[in-house]
Each structure stands twice: as structure tokens, then as C-alpha cells.
Short mmCIF file of C-alpha atoms in Angstrom, two decimals:
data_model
loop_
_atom_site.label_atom_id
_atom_site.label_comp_id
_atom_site.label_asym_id
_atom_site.label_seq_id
_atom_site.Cartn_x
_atom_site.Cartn_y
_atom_site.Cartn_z
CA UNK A 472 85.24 101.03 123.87
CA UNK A 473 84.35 104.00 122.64
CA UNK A 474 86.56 107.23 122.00
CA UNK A 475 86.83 110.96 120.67
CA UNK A 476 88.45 110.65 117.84
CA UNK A 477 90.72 113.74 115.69
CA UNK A 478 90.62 112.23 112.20
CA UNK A 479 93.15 113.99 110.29
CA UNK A 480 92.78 114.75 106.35
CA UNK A 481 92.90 116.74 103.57
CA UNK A 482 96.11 119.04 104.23
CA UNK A 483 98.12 120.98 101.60
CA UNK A 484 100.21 117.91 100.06
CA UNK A 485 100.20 117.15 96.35
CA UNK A 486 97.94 113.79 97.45
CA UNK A 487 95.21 116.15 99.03
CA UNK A 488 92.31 114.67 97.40
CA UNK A 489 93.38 111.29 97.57
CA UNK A 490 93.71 112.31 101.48
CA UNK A 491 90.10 113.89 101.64
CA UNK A 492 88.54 110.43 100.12
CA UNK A 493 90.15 107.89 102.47
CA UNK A 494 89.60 110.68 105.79
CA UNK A 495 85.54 110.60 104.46
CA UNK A 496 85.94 106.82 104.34
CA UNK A 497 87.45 106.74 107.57
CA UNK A 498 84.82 108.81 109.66
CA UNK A 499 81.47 107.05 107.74
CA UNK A 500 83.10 104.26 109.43
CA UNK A 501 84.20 104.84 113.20
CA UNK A 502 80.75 106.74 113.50
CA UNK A 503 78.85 103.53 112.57
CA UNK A 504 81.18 102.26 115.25
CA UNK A 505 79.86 104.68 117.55
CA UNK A 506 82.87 106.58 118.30
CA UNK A 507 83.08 110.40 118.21
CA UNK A 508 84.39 111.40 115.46
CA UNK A 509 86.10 115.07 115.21
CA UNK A 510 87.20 115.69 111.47
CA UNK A 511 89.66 117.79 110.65
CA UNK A 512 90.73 119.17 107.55
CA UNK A 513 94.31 120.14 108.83
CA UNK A 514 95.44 123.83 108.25
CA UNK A 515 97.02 126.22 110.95
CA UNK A 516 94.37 126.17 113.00
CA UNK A 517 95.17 122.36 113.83
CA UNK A 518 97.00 122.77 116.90
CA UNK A 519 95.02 125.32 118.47
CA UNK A 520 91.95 122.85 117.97
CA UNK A 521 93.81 119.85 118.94
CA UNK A 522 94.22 121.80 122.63
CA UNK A 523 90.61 122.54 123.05
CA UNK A 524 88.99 119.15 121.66
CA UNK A 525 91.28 116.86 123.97
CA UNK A 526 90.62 114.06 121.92
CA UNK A 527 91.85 110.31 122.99
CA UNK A 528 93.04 109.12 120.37
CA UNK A 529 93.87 110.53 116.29
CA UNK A 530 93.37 108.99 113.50
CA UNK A 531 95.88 109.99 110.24
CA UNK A 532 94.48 109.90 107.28
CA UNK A 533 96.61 112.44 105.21
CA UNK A 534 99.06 111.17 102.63
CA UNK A 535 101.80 112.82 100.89
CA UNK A 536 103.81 115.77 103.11
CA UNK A 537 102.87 116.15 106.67
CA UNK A 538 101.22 113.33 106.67
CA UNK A 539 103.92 110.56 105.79
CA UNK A 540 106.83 112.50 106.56
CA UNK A 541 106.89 112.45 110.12
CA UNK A 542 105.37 116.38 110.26
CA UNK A 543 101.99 115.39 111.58
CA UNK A 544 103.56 112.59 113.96
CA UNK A 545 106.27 114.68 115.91
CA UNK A 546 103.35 117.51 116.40
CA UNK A 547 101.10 114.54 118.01
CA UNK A 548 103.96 113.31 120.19
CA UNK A 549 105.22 116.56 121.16
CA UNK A 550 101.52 117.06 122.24
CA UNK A 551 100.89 113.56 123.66
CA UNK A 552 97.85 112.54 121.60
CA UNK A 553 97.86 109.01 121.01
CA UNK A 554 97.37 108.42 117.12
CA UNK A 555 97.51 105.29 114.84
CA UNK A 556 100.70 104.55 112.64
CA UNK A 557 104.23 104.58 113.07
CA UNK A 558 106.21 107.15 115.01
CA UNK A 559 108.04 110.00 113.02
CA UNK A 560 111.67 109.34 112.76
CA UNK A 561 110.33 105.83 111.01
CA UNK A 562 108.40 108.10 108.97
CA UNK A 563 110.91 110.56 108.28
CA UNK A 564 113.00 107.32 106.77
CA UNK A 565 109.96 105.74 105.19
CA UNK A 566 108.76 108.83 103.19
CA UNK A 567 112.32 108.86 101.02
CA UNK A 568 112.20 105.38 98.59
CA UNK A 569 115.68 105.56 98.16
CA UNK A 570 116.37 104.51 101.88
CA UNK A 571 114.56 101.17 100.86
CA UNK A 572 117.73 98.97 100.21
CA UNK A 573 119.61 100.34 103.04
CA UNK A 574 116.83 99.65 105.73
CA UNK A 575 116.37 95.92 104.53
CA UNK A 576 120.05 94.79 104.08
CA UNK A 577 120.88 96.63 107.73
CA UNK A 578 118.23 94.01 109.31
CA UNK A 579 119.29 91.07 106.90
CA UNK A 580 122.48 91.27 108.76
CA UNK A 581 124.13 89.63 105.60
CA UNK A 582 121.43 86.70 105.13
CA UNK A 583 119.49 86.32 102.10
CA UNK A 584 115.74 87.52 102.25
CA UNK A 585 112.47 86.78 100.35
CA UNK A 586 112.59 90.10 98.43
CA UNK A 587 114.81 92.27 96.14
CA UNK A 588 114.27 96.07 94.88
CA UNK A 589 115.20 97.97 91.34
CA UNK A 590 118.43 98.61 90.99
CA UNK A 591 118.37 102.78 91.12
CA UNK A 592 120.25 106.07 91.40
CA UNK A 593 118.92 108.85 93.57
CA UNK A 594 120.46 112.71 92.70
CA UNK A 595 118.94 115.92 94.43
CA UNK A 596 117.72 118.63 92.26
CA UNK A 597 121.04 121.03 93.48
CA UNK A 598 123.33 118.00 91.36
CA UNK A 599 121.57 119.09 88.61
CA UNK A 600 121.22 123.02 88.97
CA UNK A 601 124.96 123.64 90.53
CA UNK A 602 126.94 120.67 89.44
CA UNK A 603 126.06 119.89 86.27
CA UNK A 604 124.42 116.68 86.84
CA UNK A 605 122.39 116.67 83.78
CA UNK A 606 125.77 116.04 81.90
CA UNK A 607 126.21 112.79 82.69
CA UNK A 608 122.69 110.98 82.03
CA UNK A 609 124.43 109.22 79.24
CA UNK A 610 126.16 107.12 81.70
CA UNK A 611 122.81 105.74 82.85
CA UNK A 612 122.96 102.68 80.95
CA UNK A 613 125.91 101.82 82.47
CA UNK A 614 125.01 102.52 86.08
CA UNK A 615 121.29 100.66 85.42
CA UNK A 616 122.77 97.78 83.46
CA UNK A 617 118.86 96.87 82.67
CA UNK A 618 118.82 99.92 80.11
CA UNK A 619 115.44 101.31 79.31
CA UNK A 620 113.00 101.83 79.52
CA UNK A 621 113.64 103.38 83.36
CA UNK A 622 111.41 104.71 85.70
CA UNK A 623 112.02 108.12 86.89
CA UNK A 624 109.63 109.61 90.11
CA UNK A 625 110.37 111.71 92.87
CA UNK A 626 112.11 110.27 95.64
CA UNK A 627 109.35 111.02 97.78
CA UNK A 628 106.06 111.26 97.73
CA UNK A 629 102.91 108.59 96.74
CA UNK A 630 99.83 108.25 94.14
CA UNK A 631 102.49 107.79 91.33
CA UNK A 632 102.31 111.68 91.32
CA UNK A 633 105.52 112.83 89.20
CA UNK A 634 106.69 109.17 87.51
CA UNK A 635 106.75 108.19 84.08
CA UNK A 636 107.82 105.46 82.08
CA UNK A 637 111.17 106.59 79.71
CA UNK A 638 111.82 104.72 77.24
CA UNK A 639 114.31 106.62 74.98
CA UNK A 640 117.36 109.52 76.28
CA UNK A 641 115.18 112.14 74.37
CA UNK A 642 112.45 111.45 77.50
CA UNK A 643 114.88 111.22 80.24
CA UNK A 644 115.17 115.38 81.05
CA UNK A 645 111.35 116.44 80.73
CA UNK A 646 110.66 113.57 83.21
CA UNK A 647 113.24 114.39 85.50
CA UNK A 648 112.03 117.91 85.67
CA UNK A 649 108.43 116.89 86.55
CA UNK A 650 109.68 114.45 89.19
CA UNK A 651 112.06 117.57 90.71
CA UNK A 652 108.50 119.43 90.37
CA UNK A 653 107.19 117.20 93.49
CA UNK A 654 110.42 116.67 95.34
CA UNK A 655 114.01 117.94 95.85
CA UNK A 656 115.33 114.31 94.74
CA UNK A 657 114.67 112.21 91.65
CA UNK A 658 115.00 108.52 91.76
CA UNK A 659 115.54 106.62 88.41
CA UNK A 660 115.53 103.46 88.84
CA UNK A 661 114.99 100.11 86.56
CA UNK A 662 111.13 99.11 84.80
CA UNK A 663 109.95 96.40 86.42
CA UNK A 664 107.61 94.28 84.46
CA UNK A 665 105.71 91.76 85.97
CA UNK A 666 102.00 91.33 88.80
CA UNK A 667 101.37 94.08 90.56
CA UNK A 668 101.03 93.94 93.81
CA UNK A 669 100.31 95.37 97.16
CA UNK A 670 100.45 93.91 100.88
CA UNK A 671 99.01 95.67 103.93
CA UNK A 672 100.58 95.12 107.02
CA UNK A 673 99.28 95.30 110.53
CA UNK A 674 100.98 95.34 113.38
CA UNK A 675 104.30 95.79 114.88
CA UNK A 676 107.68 93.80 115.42
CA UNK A 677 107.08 89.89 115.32
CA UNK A 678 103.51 90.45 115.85
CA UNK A 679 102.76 92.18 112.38
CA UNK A 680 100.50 90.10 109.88
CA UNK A 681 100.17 90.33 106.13
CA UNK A 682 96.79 90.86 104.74
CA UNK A 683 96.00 89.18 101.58
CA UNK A 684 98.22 90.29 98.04
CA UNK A 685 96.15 92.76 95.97
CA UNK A 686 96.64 92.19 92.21
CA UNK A 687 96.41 95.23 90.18
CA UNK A 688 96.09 95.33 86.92
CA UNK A 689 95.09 98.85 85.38
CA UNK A 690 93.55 98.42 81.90
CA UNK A 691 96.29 100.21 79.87
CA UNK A 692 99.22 101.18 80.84
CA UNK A 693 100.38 101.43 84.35
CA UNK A 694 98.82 102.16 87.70
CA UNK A 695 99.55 106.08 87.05
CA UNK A 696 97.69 108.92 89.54
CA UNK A 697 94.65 108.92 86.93
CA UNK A 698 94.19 105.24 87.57
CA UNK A 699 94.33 105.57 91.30
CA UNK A 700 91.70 108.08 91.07
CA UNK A 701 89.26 106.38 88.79
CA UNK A 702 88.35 102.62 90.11
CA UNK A 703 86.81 102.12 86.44
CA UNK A 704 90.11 102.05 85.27
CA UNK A 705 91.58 99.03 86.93
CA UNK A 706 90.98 95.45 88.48
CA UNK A 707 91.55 94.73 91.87
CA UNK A 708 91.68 90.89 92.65
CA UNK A 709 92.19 89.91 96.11
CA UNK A 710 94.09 87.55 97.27
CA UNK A 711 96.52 87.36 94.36
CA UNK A 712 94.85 84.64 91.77
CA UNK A 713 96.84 82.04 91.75
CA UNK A 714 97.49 81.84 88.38
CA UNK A 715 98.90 85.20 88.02
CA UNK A 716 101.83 83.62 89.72
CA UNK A 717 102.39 80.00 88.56
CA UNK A 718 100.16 77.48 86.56
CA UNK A 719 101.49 75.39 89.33
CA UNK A 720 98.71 75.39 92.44
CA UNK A 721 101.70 74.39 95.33
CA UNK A 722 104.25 76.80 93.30
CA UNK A 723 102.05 79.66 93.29
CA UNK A 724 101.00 79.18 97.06
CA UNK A 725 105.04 79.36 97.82
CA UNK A 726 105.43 82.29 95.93
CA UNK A 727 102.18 83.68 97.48
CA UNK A 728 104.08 83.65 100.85
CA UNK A 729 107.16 84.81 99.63
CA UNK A 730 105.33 87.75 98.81
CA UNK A 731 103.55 87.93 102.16
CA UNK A 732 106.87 87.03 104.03
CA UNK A 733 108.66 90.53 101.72
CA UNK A 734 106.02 92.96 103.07
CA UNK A 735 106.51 91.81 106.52
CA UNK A 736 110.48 91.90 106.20
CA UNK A 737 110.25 95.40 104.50
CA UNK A 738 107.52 96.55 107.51
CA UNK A 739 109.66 95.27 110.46
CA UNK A 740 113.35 96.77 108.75
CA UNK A 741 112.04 100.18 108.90
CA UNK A 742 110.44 99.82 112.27
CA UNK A 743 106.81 100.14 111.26
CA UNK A 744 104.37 100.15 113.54
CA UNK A 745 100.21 99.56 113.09
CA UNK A 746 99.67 99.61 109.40
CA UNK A 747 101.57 99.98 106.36
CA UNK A 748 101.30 98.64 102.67
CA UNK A 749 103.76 97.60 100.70
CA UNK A 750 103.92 97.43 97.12
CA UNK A 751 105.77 95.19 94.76
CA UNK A 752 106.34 93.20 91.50
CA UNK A 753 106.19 89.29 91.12
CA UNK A 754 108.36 89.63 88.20
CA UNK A 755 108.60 85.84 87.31
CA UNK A 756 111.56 85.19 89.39
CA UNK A 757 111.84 86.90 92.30
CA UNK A 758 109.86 90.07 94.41
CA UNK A 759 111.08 93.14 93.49
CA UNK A 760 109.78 95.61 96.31
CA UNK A 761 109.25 99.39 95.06
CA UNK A 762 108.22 101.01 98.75
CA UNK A 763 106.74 101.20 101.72
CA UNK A 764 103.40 103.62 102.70
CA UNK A 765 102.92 104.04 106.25
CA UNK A 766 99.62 105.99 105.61
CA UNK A 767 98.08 103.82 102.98
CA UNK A 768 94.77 104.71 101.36
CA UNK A 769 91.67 104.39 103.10
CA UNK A 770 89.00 105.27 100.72
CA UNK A 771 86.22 102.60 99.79
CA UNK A 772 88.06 100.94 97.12
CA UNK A 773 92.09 101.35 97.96
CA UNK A 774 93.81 98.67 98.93
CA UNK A 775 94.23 98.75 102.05
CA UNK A 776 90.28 98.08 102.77
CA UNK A 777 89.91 95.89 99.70
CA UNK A 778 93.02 93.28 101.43
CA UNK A 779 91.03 93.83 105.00
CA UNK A 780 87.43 92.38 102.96
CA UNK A 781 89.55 89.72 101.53
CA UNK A 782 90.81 88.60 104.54
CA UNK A 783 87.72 88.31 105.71
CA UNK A 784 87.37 91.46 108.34
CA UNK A 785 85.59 94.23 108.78
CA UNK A 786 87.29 97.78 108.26
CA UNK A 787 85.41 99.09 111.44
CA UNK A 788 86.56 95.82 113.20
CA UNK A 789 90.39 96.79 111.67
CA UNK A 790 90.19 100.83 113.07
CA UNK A 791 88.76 99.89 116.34
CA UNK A 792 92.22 96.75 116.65
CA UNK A 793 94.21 100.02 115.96
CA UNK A 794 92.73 102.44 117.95
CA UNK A 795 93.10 100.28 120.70
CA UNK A 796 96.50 99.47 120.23
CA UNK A 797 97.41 103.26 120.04
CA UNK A 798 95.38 104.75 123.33
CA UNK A 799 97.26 101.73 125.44
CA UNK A 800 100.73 102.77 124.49
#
């Protein structure tokens, strides 16, 4: 069936370009589709246009603030337009990484599950300012019994916009300042070493599927905001090979499902529903999950499209399961 479609991008987040590529992506494709597609470059205006176009059904394509915090969502419900993706109080919990452990171990009822996450400490940017917080980061060691090097990033927010790799004390306060430059909250957490890896998710509850493990492996370094931005500087292989994850072809197929069978835990503790992705380490022993995205990328080459061609669907055939699913709620 077809539909009038609001596809929602661009916005005033940090992650507005990224936004602007996967909303492009996103309307090239329902128009082949033959859906009306209204794009929207969201601004002030947005409500006001909203009213007058009466569309079915939106589409959200924005990432970073508004459109993975639950802004965008509770505007759409308090305005009953059906749209794709999770409802906002999930969002509102999804958008802050540091809620990660706390979501999974609540629906693990006290059973052991396929995946783990770095162990972490999360302090707002007042802790620092008004209670001397930066007075303590010798104690880190201690609290992160890995050591460094540590991650440090913004609590919230995507595109690996505000994290760096500190390897030394010397590094720790310049990159907690650019991480309290995106967000109120800085999250420093262990390095995890290992494949890199991404799972999108579709669906909701017990009916959610995993789409095949991206491997990502940017060609120096790690996959930083440039690398996101620039496919020439990193190789996507989907599925997972094999042999990233054991030498062994029946081990690696186990571990290929433990990996499938984290993404789906992590999706279902917070509630998802639709789409999400999920990304994660293999780091030799175990899955060490880093977050959840309920408004993955959806340019041509993110992941999120590249796990649909591996699985052996369309990304048309993908938006119009969605779309669906949302205008019959």
C-alpha cells in the first residue's frame, strides 16, 4: 500500500549531516516504492507543517538530539502520527549509554546472558565544576581495574562524536572536556579490543530478528566520526567472516549467534520496538556490548542497509515491513 509519508532529517543535533545523508537515502528509496514522500528538514516550522500535510505515517531519520532522545517521538504521539521506531520514554532511556547495564540485568532477572558491557563510571559535568570531581581521576585505575588505555565519550549522543582513546593521566582532562562539550555527562569506561561489530534489529518483543553481524574494521585506528563519514576509510564485511571469530568453522558459527542472540537481548531489555542496531566487541572471549541506536544510519553504505543486503532483502522491501507495522498500531 501506498502512503504520504513525513520523512524527518537534518535537525540541529551535533549528527546533522550524518542525519541529512541517511533522510536522502531514505526518500530516493520509498519514492521508487511509490509512496509520497514529504521531506522535511525539521526546524520550528515542523509542527505547523505536520498539521497541514496530514501525513499517514513518518519516517525518522534524524540522529543525535531530538531525534534519539525521545523529543521528536513524544511530539508525534502527542499529535497522533504514526511513525517508525520505538516510542519515547524507550528512547529517553536508550539515548543515555550508561543505562545499558541496568536495562539488561533488570530483564536477566539474575540469569546469565549471551553478552557483557565495559566496566565504566558515568559523572555529570556539575561533579566536576561544583564538586571537585576532577580531583579524584587518580582513583580511576582502581575503579576500572583494566587500567588504560580508557575510553572517555559523552554519555549520550552517536557517530563517535566527542570519544577518544586515553592512554596516559596527562590525556584524561582534555578528553573529558571535549566529551562534556557534546553532553552534560561523561562516561569513561574500559578499551575494548577485539571485532567490531554491529547488529540491526527488527522488530519488537519475541518477534524481533537479528540481521546479519557487520564487521568493521577502519584502516587505522578506530571507527572515529571521520571514519563514519568517509566509506574509503573502512571495510565493511557482512555477515561477520567467520574467521574473524574462530579458525574453528562450528566455533565461529556458535559465537556468530551469541552475537546475534546479545543484540536481540539488549533490543528487547530496553523495550525497542521496529529497528535498532546494536554495536559490540567479540573480544576473544565473550561480547562486550557498547550501546544501543534506535535511529541507526540509513545512508547508502551504513550499516543498517549494508546487514539488510546481506541478509538478502531489499531496503525498500525493509521500509515498506516498517511502515506497515507503524500505520496498524
Amino acid at each position: 500500500m501506498a502512503y504520504k509519508i513525513a520523512v524527518l532529517m537534518g535537525g540541529s543535533s551535533f549528527e546533522r549531516e550524518f542525519s541529512l545523508e541517511s533522510g536522502k537515502h531514505v526518500l530516493r528509496t520509498l519514492e521508487a516504492e511509490g509512496h509520497t514522500v514529504l521531506p522535511l528538514d525539521t526546524s520550528s516550522s515542523l509542527v505547523e507543517v505536520l498539521r497541514d500535510a496530514k501525513p499517514d505515517v513518518a519516517f525518522i531519520a534524524l540522529h543525535g538530539g531530538h531525534g534519539e532522545d525521545g523529543t521528536v517521538q513524544s511530539l508525534l504521539e502527542y499529535l497522533a502520527i504514526p511513525f517508525v521506531g520505538s516510542p519515547s520514554r524507550v528512547c529517553r532511556t536508550a539515548w543515555n549509554k550508561s543505562m545499558l547495564p541496568c536495562m539488561v540485568l533488570s530483564r536477566r532477572k539474575g540469569a546469565d546472558g549471551p553478552s557483557s558491557w565495559p566496566n565504566s563510571i558515568c559523572l555529570s559535568a556539575s561533579s566536576f565544576k561544583d564538586l571537585g570531581a576532577a580531583t579524584a581521576l587518580d582513583l580511576l585505575p582502581k575503579r576500572i581495574p583494566s587500567g588504560y588505555p580508557f575510553a572517555v565519550l559523552p554519555a549520550c549522543g552517536g557517530s563517535a562524536m566527542g570519544v577518544n582513546k586515553v592512554e596516559s593521566f596527562d590525556e584524561l582532562a582534555p578528553a573529558i572536556l571535549e566529551a562534556l562539550s557534546f553532553d552534560d555527562e561523561v562516561l569513561i569506561e574500559e578499551w575494548v579490543s577485539g571485532v567490531e561489530l554491529a547488529v540491526s534489529v527488527i522488530g519488537t518483543a519475541e518477534d524481533a530478528r537479528a540481521l546479519p553481524p557487520v564487521e568493521i574494521c577502519p584502516h587505522t585506528g578506530f571507527f572515529n566520526t571521520e571514519v563514519r563519514l568517509n566509506s574509503d576509510l573502512v571495510d565493511y564485511y557482512a555477515p561477520v567472516r567467520p574467521q574473524s571469530l574462530s579458525p574453528d568453522e562450528a566455533e565461529a558459527a556458535r559465537i556468530r549467534t551469541l552475537i546475534e542472540d546479545a543484540a536481540l537481548e539488549v533490543h528487547r531489555s530496553f523495550g525497542c520496538r521496529d529497528l535498532s542496531r546494536v554495536d559490540m566487541y567479540w573480544d576473544g572471549q565473550q561480547v562486550k556490548v557498547l550501546e544501543i541506536n534506535v535511529s541507526p544510519g540509513m545512508a547508502e553504505f551504513s550499516l543498517l542497509p549494508v546487514a539488510c543486503k546481506a541478509a538478502g532483502t531489499s531496503f525498500g522491501a525493509l521500509l515498506n515491513e516498517l511502515l506497515d507495522q507503524a500505520v496498524s498500531r
